[in-house]
Coordinates of C-alpha atoms and ligand atoms in Angstrom, one line a residue:
M1 CA 61.7 30.6 24.6
S2 CA 58.0 31.2 25.3
H3 CA 56.6 34.5 26.6
P4 CA 56.1 33.2 30.2
K5 CA 59.6 31.9 30.4
L6 CA 61.2 35.1 29.2
A7 CA 58.8 37.2 31.4
S8 CA 59.9 35.3 34.4
I9 CA 63.5 36.4 33.7
F10 CA 62.3 40.1 33.6
N11 CA 60.2 39.6 36.7
K12 CA 63.2 38.5 38.8
D13 CA 64.2 42.2 39.2
E14 CA 61.1 43.5 41.1
K15 CA 62.4 47.0 41.3
R16 CA 62.8 47.2 37.6
V17 CA 59.3 45.8 37.0
D18 CA 58.0 48.5 39.2
W19 CA 59.6 51.5 37.5
H20 CA 59.0 50.0 34.0
D21 CA 55.3 49.7 34.9
K22 CA 55.1 53.2 36.3
A23 CA 57.2 54.8 33.5
L24 CA 54.9 53.4 30.8
W25 CA 51.7 54.2 32.8
F26 CA 52.9 57.8 33.0
V27 CA 53.1 57.9 29.2
R28 CA 49.7 56.3 28.9
H29 CA 48.3 59.0 31.3
K30 CA 49.9 61.7 29.2
R31 CA 48.3 60.2 26.1
D32 CA 44.9 60.4 27.9
M33 CA 45.3 64.0 28.8
S34 CA 46.4 64.9 25.3
A35 CA 43.7 62.9 23.6
H36 CA 40.9 64.3 25.8
S37 CA 42.0 67.9 25.0
V38 CA 41.1 67.4 21.3
K39 CA 37.5 68.0 20.5
G40 CA 36.3 65.2 18.2
W41 CA 39.1 62.8 19.1
E42 CA 36.8 59.8 18.5
E43 CA 35.8 61.2 15.0
L44 CA 39.6 61.6 14.3
R45 CA 40.1 57.9 15.3
N46 CA 37.2 56.9 13.1
L47 CA 38.7 58.9 10.1
G48 CA 42.1 57.2 10.7
H49 CA 40.5 53.8 10.7
G50 CA 38.4 54.5 7.6
I51 CA 41.3 55.9 5.6
K52 CA 43.5 52.9 6.4
A53 CA 40.7 50.4 5.6
H54 CA 40.1 52.2 2.3
M55 CA 43.9 52.2 1.6
L56 CA 44.2 48.5 2.3
S57 CA 41.3 47.6 -0.1
N58 CA 43.0 49.5 -2.8
L59 CA 46.6 48.9 -1.9
D60 CA 47.8 47.8 -5.3
N61 CA 46.5 51.0 -7.0
Y62 CA 47.9 53.3 -4.4
L63 CA 51.4 51.7 -4.4
I64 CA 51.6 52.0 -8.2
Q65 CA 50.4 55.6 -8.0
F66 CA 53.0 56.3 -5.3
E67 CA 55.8 54.7 -7.4
E68 CA 54.8 56.8 -10.5
N69 CA 54.9 60.0 -8.6
A70 CA 58.1 59.2 -6.7
L71 CA 59.8 58.4 -10.1
K72 CA 58.6 61.7 -11.5
N73 CA 60.2 63.4 -8.5
G74 CA 63.5 61.8 -9.4
V75 CA 63.5 59.2 -6.7
Q76 CA 64.6 55.6 -7.5
V77 CA 62.0 53.0 -6.3
H78 CA 62.8 49.4 -5.5
W79 CA 60.5 46.5 -4.5
A80 CA 61.4 43.8 -2.0
A81 CA 59.3 40.7 -1.5
N82 CA 61.0 39.8 1.8
G83 CA 63.6 40.8 4.3
K84 CA 66.4 39.1 2.4
E85 CA 65.7 41.0 -0.8
H86 CA 65.4 44.3 1.2
N87 CA 68.8 43.8 2.7
Q88 CA 70.3 42.9 -0.7
I89 CA 68.9 46.0 -2.3
V90 CA 70.1 48.3 0.4
H91 CA 73.5 46.7 0.3
K92 CA 73.7 47.0 -3.5
I93 CA 72.9 50.7 -3.4
L94 CA 75.5 51.3 -0.7
K95 CA 78.1 49.4 -2.6
E96 CA 77.3 51.4 -5.8
H97 CA 78.0 54.6 -3.8
N98 CA 81.1 53.1 -2.1
A99 CA 79.4 53.9 1.2
K100 CA 81.1 52.5 4.3
K101 CA 79.8 54.7 7.1
I102 CA 76.0 54.7 7.4
V103 CA 73.8 56.6 9.8
K104 CA 70.3 55.3 10.4
S105 CA 67.2 56.8 12.0
K106 CA 64.7 54.6 13.8
S107 CA 63.1 52.1 11.5
M108 CA 61.3 49.0 12.9
L109 CA 61.3 47.6 9.3
T110 CA 65.1 47.5 9.1
E111 CA 65.0 45.8 12.6
E112 CA 62.5 43.3 11.3
C113 CA 64.8 42.5 8.3
H114 CA 67.9 42.4 10.5
L115 CA 69.6 44.9 8.2
N116 CA 72.4 46.1 10.6
P117 CA 74.1 42.6 11.0
Y118 CA 73.7 42.1 7.2
L119 CA 75.6 45.3 6.4
E120 CA 78.1 44.9 9.2
A121 CA 79.0 41.5 7.9
D122 CA 80.5 43.3 4.9
G123 CA 82.5 45.7 7.1
M124 CA 80.1 48.6 6.9
E125 CA 79.6 50.7 10.0
V126 CA 75.9 51.3 10.8
I127 CA 75.1 53.8 13.5
D128 CA 71.6 54.1 14.9
T129 CA 71.1 57.8 15.6
D130 CA 68.0 57.8 17.6
L131 CA 69.3 58.1 21.2
G132 CA 67.2 55.2 22.5
E133 CA 68.3 53.1 19.6
R134 CA 71.9 54.0 20.0
I135 CA 71.7 53.0 23.7
V136 CA 70.4 49.5 22.8
Q137 CA 72.9 49.2 19.9
L138 CA 75.8 49.9 22.3
A139 CA 74.3 47.3 24.7
K140 CA 74.0 44.8 21.8
E141 CA 70.3 44.4 22.5
P142 CA 67.2 44.7 20.4
P143 CA 64.8 47.6 21.2
S144 CA 62.2 46.7 23.8
H145 CA 59.6 49.2 22.7
I146 CA 58.8 50.6 19.2
V147 CA 58.8 54.3 20.4
L148 CA 60.9 54.0 23.5
P149 CA 63.5 51.5 22.5
A150 CA 65.6 51.7 25.7
I151 CA 62.7 52.0 28.2
H152 CA 64.0 48.8 30.0
K153 CA 67.2 50.6 31.0
D154 CA 67.6 53.2 33.8
R155 CA 69.8 56.3 33.6
H156 CA 72.6 54.6 35.7
Q157 CA 72.8 51.7 33.2
V158 CA 73.1 54.3 30.4
D159 CA 75.8 56.1 32.4
E160 CA 77.8 52.8 32.7
L161 CA 77.3 52.0 29.0
F162 CA 78.5 55.4 27.8
Q163 CA 81.6 55.2 30.1
E164 CA 82.4 51.9 28.5
H165 CA 81.8 52.7 24.9
L166 CA 82.0 56.5 24.6
G167 CA 84.6 57.2 27.3
T168 CA 82.3 59.5 29.3
K169 CA 83.0 60.5 32.9
P170 CA 80.9 58.9 35.7
C171 CA 78.0 61.3 36.3
D172 CA 75.5 59.4 38.6
G173 CA 73.2 59.0 35.6
D174 CA 72.9 62.8 34.9
P175 CA 70.5 62.8 31.9
Q176 CA 71.6 66.3 30.7
Y177 CA 75.3 65.3 30.7
L178 CA 74.6 62.0 29.0
T179 CA 72.4 63.4 26.3
G180 CA 75.1 66.1 25.7
E181 CA 77.7 63.5 25.2
A182 CA 75.5 61.4 23.0
R183 CA 74.9 64.5 20.9
K184 CA 78.7 65.2 20.5
H185 CA 79.3 61.5 19.6
L186 CA 76.5 61.4 17.0
R187 CA 77.4 64.8 15.4
E188 CA 80.7 63.2 14.4
K189 CA 79.0 60.2 12.9
F190 CA 76.5 62.5 11.0
I191 CA 79.4 64.5 9.5
Q192 CA 81.4 61.4 8.5
A193 CA 78.4 59.5 7.0
D194 CA 78.5 58.3 3.3
A195 CA 74.8 57.4 3.3
A196 CA 71.7 57.8 5.5
I197 CA 69.0 55.2 5.9
T198 CA 65.6 56.2 7.4
G199 CA 62.2 54.6 7.9
V200 CA 59.0 56.0 6.6
N201 CA 55.9 56.9 8.7
F202 CA 53.6 57.9 5.9
A203 CA 54.1 57.6 2.1
I204 CA 51.7 59.8 0.1
A205 CA 50.3 58.2 -3.0
D206 CA 49.2 61.4 -4.8
T207 CA 52.5 63.2 -4.4
G208 CA 55.1 60.5 -4.2
G209 CA 56.5 62.2 -1.1
F210 CA 56.9 60.7 2.4
V211 CA 57.1 61.8 6.0
V212 CA 59.5 60.7 8.8
C213 CA 58.6 61.6 12.3
T214 CA 61.3 62.0 15.0
N215 CA 61.7 63.9 18.2
E216 CA 65.5 64.4 17.8
G217 CA 65.8 65.6 14.2
N218 CA 68.1 62.7 13.5
A219 CA 66.4 61.6 10.3
D220 CA 66.8 65.2 8.8
M221 CA 70.4 65.5 10.0
G222 CA 71.4 62.2 8.4
A223 CA 69.4 62.6 5.2
H224 CA 70.5 66.2 4.6
L225 CA 74.2 65.7 5.3
A226 CA 74.8 62.4 3.4
P227 CA 74.9 62.2 -0.4
V228 CA 72.6 59.2 -0.5
H229 CA 69.3 58.7 1.3
I230 CA 67.7 55.3 1.4
A231 CA 64.1 55.2 2.9
C232 CA 62.7 51.8 3.7
M233 CA 59.0 51.3 4.1
G234 CA 56.5 48.5 4.5
V235 CA 53.7 48.4 1.9
E236 CA 51.1 49.4 4.5
K237 CA 52.7 52.9 5.1
I238 CA 50.8 54.3 2.0
I239 CA 48.1 56.9 2.6
P240 CA 46.1 58.1 -0.4
K241 CA 46.3 61.9 -0.3
Q242 CA 48.4 64.7 1.3
E243 CA 45.3 65.9 3.0
H244 CA 45.1 62.7 5.0
L245 CA 48.4 63.4 6.6
G246 CA 46.9 65.8 9.1
V247 CA 44.7 63.1 10.5
F248 CA 47.5 60.7 11.2
L249 CA 50.1 63.3 12.4
R250 CA 47.5 64.4 15.0
L251 CA 46.7 60.9 16.1
L252 CA 50.3 59.6 16.1
A253 CA 52.1 62.0 18.5
R254 CA 49.3 62.2 21.0
S255 CA 48.9 58.5 21.1
A256 CA 52.6 57.8 21.3
T257 CA 53.9 60.2 24.0
G258 CA 51.0 62.7 24.6
Q259 CA 52.7 65.4 22.6
P260 CA 50.4 67.5 20.3
I261 CA 52.8 66.9 17.4
T262 CA 56.1 65.1 16.9
T263 CA 59.0 67.6 17.2
Y264 CA 60.1 66.9 13.6
S265 CA 57.7 65.8 10.9
S266 CA 60.2 65.8 8.1
H267 CA 58.7 65.8 4.5
F268 CA 60.9 64.3 1.8
K269 CA 59.9 64.5 -1.9
K270 CA 63.0 64.6 -4.2
P271 CA 66.7 64.3 -3.9
Q272 CA 68.7 67.4 -3.0
P273 CA 70.8 68.7 -6.0
G274 CA 73.8 66.4 -6.4
S275 CA 72.3 63.7 -4.1
K276 CA 70.5 60.5 -4.6
M277 CA 67.3 59.3 -3.0
H278 CA 66.0 55.7 -3.0
I279 CA 62.9 54.2 -1.6
V280 CA 62.7 50.4 -0.9
I281 CA 59.1 49.2 -0.6
V282 CA 58.9 45.9 1.3
D283 CA 56.2 43.2 1.6
N284 CA 57.8 40.6 4.0
G285 CA 54.6 38.8 4.9
R286 CA 52.2 41.8 4.8
S287 CA 50.3 40.6 1.7
E288 CA 49.7 37.3 3.6
Q289 CA 48.4 39.2 6.6
L290 CA 46.2 41.2 4.2
S291 CA 44.7 37.9 2.9
R292 CA 43.6 36.9 6.4
P293 CA 40.1 38.6 6.9
D294 CA 40.4 38.3 10.7
F295 CA 43.7 40.0 11.0
R296 CA 44.0 42.4 8.0
A297 CA 43.1 45.3 10.2
S298 CA 46.4 44.8 12.1
L299 CA 48.0 46.4 9.0
H300 CA 46.3 49.7 10.0
C301 CA 48.9 50.1 12.7
I302 CA 50.8 53.4 12.7
R303 CA 53.3 52.2 15.3
C304 CA 52.5 54.6 18.1
G305 CA 53.1 52.2 20.9
A306 CA 50.0 53.2 22.9
C307 CA 48.8 49.5 23.1
M308 CA 52.1 48.6 24.8
N309 CA 52.0 51.5 27.3
T310 CA 48.6 50.5 28.5
C311 CA 48.9 46.7 28.4
P312 CA 49.3 45.3 32.0
I313 CA 51.2 42.4 30.7
Y314 CA 53.6 44.3 28.6
R315 CA 54.3 46.8 31.4
R316 CA 55.1 44.0 33.8
S317 CA 56.9 41.7 31.5
G318 CA 59.0 44.0 29.4
G319 CA 59.4 44.1 25.6
H320 CA 62.1 41.5 25.3
S321 CA 59.8 38.8 26.7
Y322 CA 58.0 38.8 23.4
D323 CA 61.2 37.9 21.5
A324 CA 59.9 39.7 18.4
T325 CA 60.6 42.9 16.6
I326 CA 57.2 44.4 17.4
P327 CA 56.4 43.5 21.0
G328 CA 53.2 44.0 23.0
P329 CA 49.6 43.5 21.9
I330 CA 50.0 44.4 18.3
G331 CA 53.2 42.4 18.0
S332 CA 51.3 39.4 19.4
I333 CA 48.9 39.7 16.4
L334 CA 51.6 40.2 13.8
S335 CA 54.2 37.6 15.0
P336 CA 52.0 34.4 14.8
G337 CA 51.3 35.3 11.2
K338 CA 55.0 34.9 10.5
D339 CA 55.6 31.8 12.6
L340 CA 52.7 30.2 14.3
T341 CA 54.8 27.7 16.3
K342 CA 57.5 30.1 17.5
Y343 CA 55.1 32.8 18.6
S344 CA 52.2 30.6 19.8
S345 CA 52.5 31.8 23.4
L346 CA 52.1 35.5 22.4
P347 CA 48.3 35.8 22.0
F348 CA 48.0 34.4 25.5
A349 CA 50.1 37.1 26.9
S350 CA 47.0 39.3 27.3
T351 CA 44.3 39.7 30.0
L352 CA 41.9 40.5 27.0
C353 CA 40.8 43.5 29.0
G354 CA 40.5 45.5 25.8
S355 CA 42.5 48.5 26.9
C356 CA 44.7 48.2 23.8
S357 CA 41.7 48.5 21.5
D358 CA 40.5 51.5 23.6
V359 CA 43.6 53.5 23.1
C360 CA 44.5 52.5 19.5
P361 CA 44.3 55.6 17.4
V362 CA 43.2 53.7 14.3
K363 CA 40.7 51.6 16.2
I364 CA 42.2 48.2 15.6
D365 CA 40.2 45.5 17.4
I366 CA 43.4 44.2 19.0
H367 CA 41.9 42.1 21.8
S368 CA 39.4 40.4 19.4
Q369 CA 42.2 39.5 17.1
L370 CA 44.3 38.1 20.0
Y371 CA 41.3 36.0 21.0
K372 CA 40.9 34.8 17.4
W373 CA 44.6 33.7 17.3
R374 CA 44.1 31.8 20.5
Q375 CA 41.3 29.8 18.9
I376 CA 43.5 29.1 15.8
I377 CA 46.6 28.2 18.0
T378 CA 44.6 25.9 20.3
K379 CA 43.3 24.0 17.2
N380 CA 46.6 23.9 15.3
T381 CA 49.4 23.5 17.8
P382 CA 50.0 20.8 20.4
Q383 CA 48.8 22.0 23.8
P384 CA 50.3 21.0 27.2
F385 CA 48.6 17.9 28.7
V386 CA 47.8 19.6 32.0
K387 CA 46.2 22.6 30.2
K388 CA 44.1 20.3 27.9
Q389 CA 42.8 18.2 30.8
S390 CA 42.1 21.2 33.0
M391 CA 40.2 22.9 30.2
K392 CA 38.1 19.8 29.7
F393 CA 37.5 19.6 33.4
M394 CA 36.5 23.3 33.6
G395 CA 34.2 22.8 30.6
K396 CA 32.3 20.0 32.4
L397 CA 32.2 22.0 35.6
F398 CA 30.7 25.1 34.1
A399 CA 28.1 23.0 32.3
K400 CA 26.3 22.1 35.5
P401 CA 25.5 24.9 38.0
S402 CA 25.1 22.5 40.9
Q403 CA 28.7 21.2 40.4
Y404 CA 30.0 24.7 39.9
E405 CA 28.4 25.8 43.2
T406 CA 29.9 22.9 45.1
V407 CA 33.4 23.5 43.8
G408 CA 33.0 27.2 44.5
K409 CA 32.1 26.4 48.2
I410 CA 35.1 24.1 48.6
A411 CA 37.4 26.7 47.0
R412 CA 36.2 29.5 49.2
W413 CA 36.6 27.3 52.3
S414 CA 40.1 26.4 51.2
L415 CA 41.1 29.9 50.7
R416 CA 40.0 30.8 54.2
N417 CA 41.3 27.8 56.0
L418 CA 44.2 26.1 54.3
P419 CA 47.8 27.4 54.9
K420 CA 49.5 29.5 52.1
S421 CA 52.0 26.7 51.5
V422 CA 49.2 24.5 50.4
I423 CA 47.3 27.1 48.4
N424 CA 50.4 28.4 46.6
S425 CA 52.1 25.0 46.2
K426 CA 54.0 24.1 43.0
P427 CA 51.0 23.0 40.8
N428 CA 49.4 26.5 41.3
T429 CA 51.6 28.5 38.9
W430 CA 49.1 31.4 39.3
G431 CA 50.2 31.8 42.9
K432 CA 53.9 32.0 42.0
A433 CA 53.9 35.8 42.1
R434 CA 50.5 36.6 43.5
D435 CA 48.7 36.4 46.8
L436 CA 45.1 35.2 46.5
P437 CA 42.4 37.1 48.4
I438 CA 40.8 35.6 51.5
G439 CA 37.8 33.6 50.3
P440 CA 34.4 35.2 51.1
K441 CA 31.8 33.1 53.1
Q442 CA 29.1 33.6 50.5
S443 CA 29.2 33.2 46.7
F444 CA 28.2 36.2 44.6
D445 CA 25.0 34.3 43.7
D446 CA 24.0 33.8 47.4
W447 CA 24.9 37.4 48.2
Y448 CA 22.7 38.7 45.4
K449 CA 19.7 36.5 46.3
E450 CA 20.0 37.6 50.0
R451 CA 20.1 41.2 48.9
E452 CA 17.0 40.9 46.7
N453 CA 15.1 39.0 49.4
N454 CA 16.0 41.8 52.0
K455 CA 14.8 44.4 49.5
K456 CA 11.5 42.6 49.0
S457 CA 10.9 42.2 52.7
N458 CA 11.8 45.9 53.3
D459 CA 9.3 46.9 50.6
Q460 CA 6.4 44.9 52.2
Ligands
SF4_501 S1 48.1 48.7 17.2 FE1 47.3 50.8 17.5 S2 47.9 51.4 19.6 FE2 49.2 49.6 19.0 S3 51.0 50.5 18.1 FE3 49.6 50.2 16.4 S4 48.5 52.1 16.1 FE4 49.5 52.1 18.1

């Protein structure tokens, strides 16, 4: 289904749209306060952008360097060209260790590869241990946000979900009670786990180590208790040096939630004595994205979610309306690269206001890339007849100022005089959920000319 169709389902619940919008704007506000408190924030963003651009230009070398150092540290390294290979590799490792119970910390890559259903099909139990992820897993839904996976659910819905699946008592959505019960439930799973799977936020080429950022400590808990740790990373997670980590850790938490630092920045380098550690490095379309000059900077993304929190479309249409693993503005750049036809509506789910680019900690030109995709999609995919014709009409209209002025006069008169039922009739899809303002008597052009004339006569 296209983005407008899925968004209209989300928009049916107006109350939810309101609190979803407000909750994300609150996070955006926290991000602003936190970013503004750092002297040299813009320099930090420039540095982040520069390091990522350099890394992408030398990706092959840094990946090989990372592999060499990880092998020296006693870590087993695997390469996967796509999601299928990734799942097969992880499954094989788990089988070799006779692992049946698996705990997993948040990893958008494993979502992208649909790892959970792949392992579950072979009878394995995979428990997502990030609280938000566990909530959506119990609800049998995908995450709707990359940092706040259950942001589309309120505490009362979580209360009902926990009663049904965890046998909790009704608590009127008491967050303290609910998190306490989730903790007890997850502790059991951690203790019983045969293997732990984590994502990777940053993999450091010159040490072979990697860092996983969580606010709940669930990656540590899983990786330290289970005898096998499998870390799954996209090729773009590489950073060249340990010293670059400080730049990204400072940018990531502030941009994501407004925190000065993520509660747990867990550094992994080698397996614990008696344990095994594996790293699976995955391409899955990233090399192709790298080969597109207009879109390669999208691989700078450090998955902070700031572009989602600020996007007026995302906030009011919800993450599920994008029908993609990564929703929001950055997802609308990444998804068409994977399937242009399926995701052709996503680059249009933007006002092109540029707020996403303004908040992006690694300075990705998100709105320019969305605009670029629009041009490609319009040329390469069939467009609705009405849209094509109206664009042609508008093109002709804007070409002649006299025509434009006449139509403007008619439109302003109509907005003032025609009843709402005519203005917001069926063909005007824009008016479905919006009230248009009362049309002014003057155009901006007339108003400006009048103002200038008045100024001149006052000066004389
Ligand atoms: S594109 Fe930028 S703002 Fe959006 S998630 Fe990635 S790093 Fe964050």
